[in-house]
Coordinates of C-alpha atoms in Angstrom, one line a residue:
X24 CA -53.4 49.3 148.5
X25 CA -51.0 49.7 145.5
X26 CA -47.8 47.4 145.5
X27 CA -45.8 50.1 143.4
X28 CA -45.9 53.8 143.0
X29 CA -43.8 55.2 140.3
X30 CA -43.2 59.0 140.2
X31 CA -42.0 61.0 137.4
X32 CA -39.1 63.6 136.6
X33 CA -39.0 66.1 139.5
X34 CA -36.1 68.5 138.3
X35 CA -35.4 70.1 141.3
X36 CA -39.4 71.0 142.2
X37 CA -39.3 70.3 145.7
X38 CA -42.6 71.8 146.6
X39 CA -44.7 69.7 144.1
X40 CA -42.6 66.4 145.3
X41 CA -43.8 67.4 149.0
X42 CA -47.2 67.9 147.9
X43 CA -47.4 64.7 145.8
X44 CA -46.2 62.6 148.9
X45 CA -48.7 63.8 151.4
X46 CA -51.3 62.3 148.6
X47 CA -49.9 58.9 148.4
X48 CA -50.8 55.7 150.2
X49 CA -48.3 54.9 152.7
X50 CA -48.0 51.2 151.5
X51 CA -46.4 50.1 148.3
X52 CA -42.6 50.6 147.2
X53 CA -41.8 54.0 145.8
X54 CA -40.3 53.8 142.5
X55 CA -38.9 57.3 141.2
X56 CA -38.0 57.2 137.6
X57 CA -34.7 59.8 137.5
X58 CA -34.0 63.2 136.6
X59 CA -34.1 64.8 140.6
X60 CA -31.5 67.5 139.0
X61 CA -31.2 70.6 136.9
X62 CA -33.8 73.2 135.7
X63 CA -35.7 73.4 139.1
X64 CA -34.7 75.9 141.8
X65 CA -34.6 73.2 144.8
X66 CA -32.4 70.2 143.9
X67 CA -31.0 70.0 147.5
X68 CA -34.5 70.1 148.9
X69 CA -35.3 67.2 146.7
X70 CA -32.3 65.1 147.3
X71 CA -32.8 65.9 151.0
X72 CA -36.2 64.5 150.8
X73 CA -35.6 61.4 149.1
X74 CA -32.5 60.5 151.3
X75 CA -35.0 61.0 154.3
X76 CA -37.8 59.1 152.6
X77 CA -35.4 56.3 152.1
X78 CA -35.3 55.9 155.7
X79 CA -39.0 55.6 155.9
X80 CA -40.3 52.8 153.3
X81 CA -39.0 51.1 150.6
X82 CA -38.0 53.0 147.6
X83 CA -36.0 52.3 144.4
X84 CA -34.2 55.2 142.8
X85 CA -33.7 55.2 139.1
X86 CA -30.7 57.4 137.1
X87 CA -32.2 59.7 134.6
X88 CA -29.8 61.3 131.8
X89 CA -29.6 64.1 133.8
X90 CA -27.6 62.4 136.6
X91 CA -25.7 60.6 134.4
X92 CA -24.6 64.1 132.7
X93 CA -24.1 65.4 136.3
X94 CA -21.9 62.1 137.2
X95 CA -19.7 62.7 134.3
X96 CA -19.2 66.3 134.8
X97 CA -18.1 65.9 138.5
X98 CA -16.0 63.4 137.5
X99 CA -14.0 65.5 135.3
X100 CA -15.4 65.1 131.7
X101 CA -15.2 68.7 130.1
X102 CA -17.6 68.2 127.3
X103 CA -20.2 66.5 129.7
X104 CA -20.0 69.5 131.8
X105 CA -20.6 71.9 129.1
X106 CA -24.0 69.4 128.1
X107 CA -24.7 69.4 132.1
X108 CA -24.7 73.2 132.3
X109 CA -26.5 73.8 129.3
X110 CA -29.4 71.3 130.0
X111 CA -30.0 73.1 133.6
X112 CA -27.0 72.0 135.8
X113 CA -26.5 75.7 136.7
X114 CA -29.9 75.4 138.7
X115 CA -28.1 72.1 140.6
X116 CA -25.0 73.9 141.4
X117 CA -26.7 77.0 142.5
X118 CA -28.7 74.9 145.1
X119 CA -26.0 72.3 146.0
X120 CA -23.0 74.6 146.0
X121 CA -19.7 73.5 145.4
X122 CA -17.8 71.3 146.1
X123 CA -20.8 68.6 145.9
X124 CA -21.3 67.0 149.3
X125 CA -20.4 63.4 149.3
X126 CA -24.0 61.9 150.4
X127 CA -25.5 63.6 147.2
X128 CA -22.9 61.9 144.8
X129 CA -23.2 58.5 146.6
X130 CA -27.0 58.8 146.1
X131 CA -26.8 59.4 142.5
X132 CA -24.0 56.7 141.9
X133 CA -26.0 53.9 143.5
X134 CA -29.1 55.1 141.6
X135 CA -30.3 51.9 139.0
X136 CA -30.5 52.1 135.1
X137 CA -34.1 49.9 135.5
X138 CA -36.1 48.0 137.9
X139 CA -38.0 44.9 136.7
X140 CA -40.5 42.6 138.3
X141 CA -42.8 40.1 136.7
X142 CA -44.8 42.3 135.7
X143 CA -43.4 45.6 134.8
X144 CA -40.4 47.3 133.6
X145 CA -39.6 50.7 135.1
X146 CA -36.8 52.7 133.1
X147 CA -36.3 56.5 132.7
X148 CA -36.3 56.8 128.6
X149 CA -37.0 53.5 127.5
X150 CA -35.7 50.5 125.8
X151 CA -34.0 49.4 122.3
X152 CA -36.1 47.5 119.9
X153 CA -36.5 43.9 120.6
X154 CA -34.6 44.1 124.0
X155 CA -35.6 43.4 127.3
X156 CA -33.7 45.4 129.9
X157 CA -31.4 42.7 131.3
X158 CA -30.3 42.1 127.5
X159 CA -29.2 45.7 126.9
X160 CA -25.3 46.2 126.9
X161 CA -24.9 49.7 127.0
X162 CA -27.4 50.7 130.1
X163 CA -26.9 54.2 129.2
X164 CA -29.3 53.6 126.0
X165 CA -32.1 53.3 128.6
X166 CA -31.9 56.7 130.1
X167 CA -31.7 58.6 126.5
X168 CA -34.1 56.5 124.5
X169 CA -37.3 58.3 122.8
X170 CA -37.7 56.9 119.4
X171 CA -37.9 54.1 118.1
X172 CA -39.3 53.2 121.7
X173 CA -42.1 55.9 121.5
X174 CA -43.7 54.5 118.4
X175 CA -43.5 51.1 119.0
X176 CA -46.4 48.7 119.8
X177 CA -43.9 45.9 120.7
X178 CA -45.2 44.0 123.5
X179 CA -42.3 42.6 125.9
X180 CA -44.6 40.6 128.2
X181 CA -44.4 43.3 131.0
X182 CA -45.8 46.9 130.9
X183 CA -43.0 49.4 130.8
X184 CA -43.3 52.6 133.3
X185 CA -41.3 55.6 131.9
X186 CA -40.5 59.1 132.1
X187 CA -38.1 61.3 130.4
X188 CA -40.3 62.7 127.4
X189 CA -42.7 65.2 128.8
X190 CA -46.3 64.9 127.2
X191 CA -47.5 67.8 125.1
X192 CA -50.9 67.7 127.0
X193 CA -49.5 67.4 130.5
X194 CA -51.6 64.2 131.3
X195 CA -50.0 60.3 131.2
X196 CA -49.4 58.7 127.8
X197 CA -51.1 55.4 128.3
X198 CA -50.4 52.7 125.9
X199 CA -50.9 49.0 125.5
X200 CA -47.5 48.2 126.1
X201 CA -45.9 51.3 127.9
X202 CA -47.3 54.3 130.2
X203 CA -45.5 57.6 130.2
X204 CA -45.9 59.7 133.4
X205 CA -43.2 62.3 132.8
X206 CA -46.3 64.9 132.5
X207 CA -43.7 67.8 132.1
X208 CA -43.6 69.2 135.8
X209 CA -40.6 71.3 135.2
X210 CA -42.9 73.3 132.0
X211 CA -45.8 74.1 134.3
X212 CA -47.7 70.4 134.4
X213 CA -48.3 68.1 137.3
X214 CA -45.9 65.9 138.9
X215 CA -47.4 62.4 138.4
X216 CA -47.5 59.2 140.4
X217 CA -48.6 56.1 138.8
X218 CA -50.0 53.4 141.3
X219 CA -49.6 49.7 140.4
X220 CA -51.6 47.6 139.7
X221 CA -54.8 50.0 140.1
X222 CA -53.3 52.5 137.3

């Protein structure tokens, strides 16, 4: 049985999340890699499902760049609001309504920037060159990182599991140093889960 099950970007696609969860083992810590919000039609359904799931089994919820944008927008940052709405925030507002219920805001505020074990580093976007997640002084970098992380062959001594950058072929991108499981669910691909250590 898996020790960890990582799940990629959901983006309001509660139907895909519900279907995926029925296929997963009952054992193993679920590690959600962020981007629960925006673009998809049922953000409320996703958040309600995750909040309920948290009561049933061990879960780790990472923060994605879309959650970061939303939290800044909800705090009154006008530029962040414009960026968020442009990047799919309108779908989130349509689903959640206004004002945003405190339970959803609290859920996003307690999401983590990363989750690290002896064997794995789970992060939404990626890591700056030469750095372990514990060494990153600006944690938001880990939410937005693409290059030079994606083209790097750097071995950090732990396998990096990430999402954020949709794969072009809707299949996981498996490298020696990292695995990308954002298979572009919001663009017609599957919602992907990775069982570890089985892979």
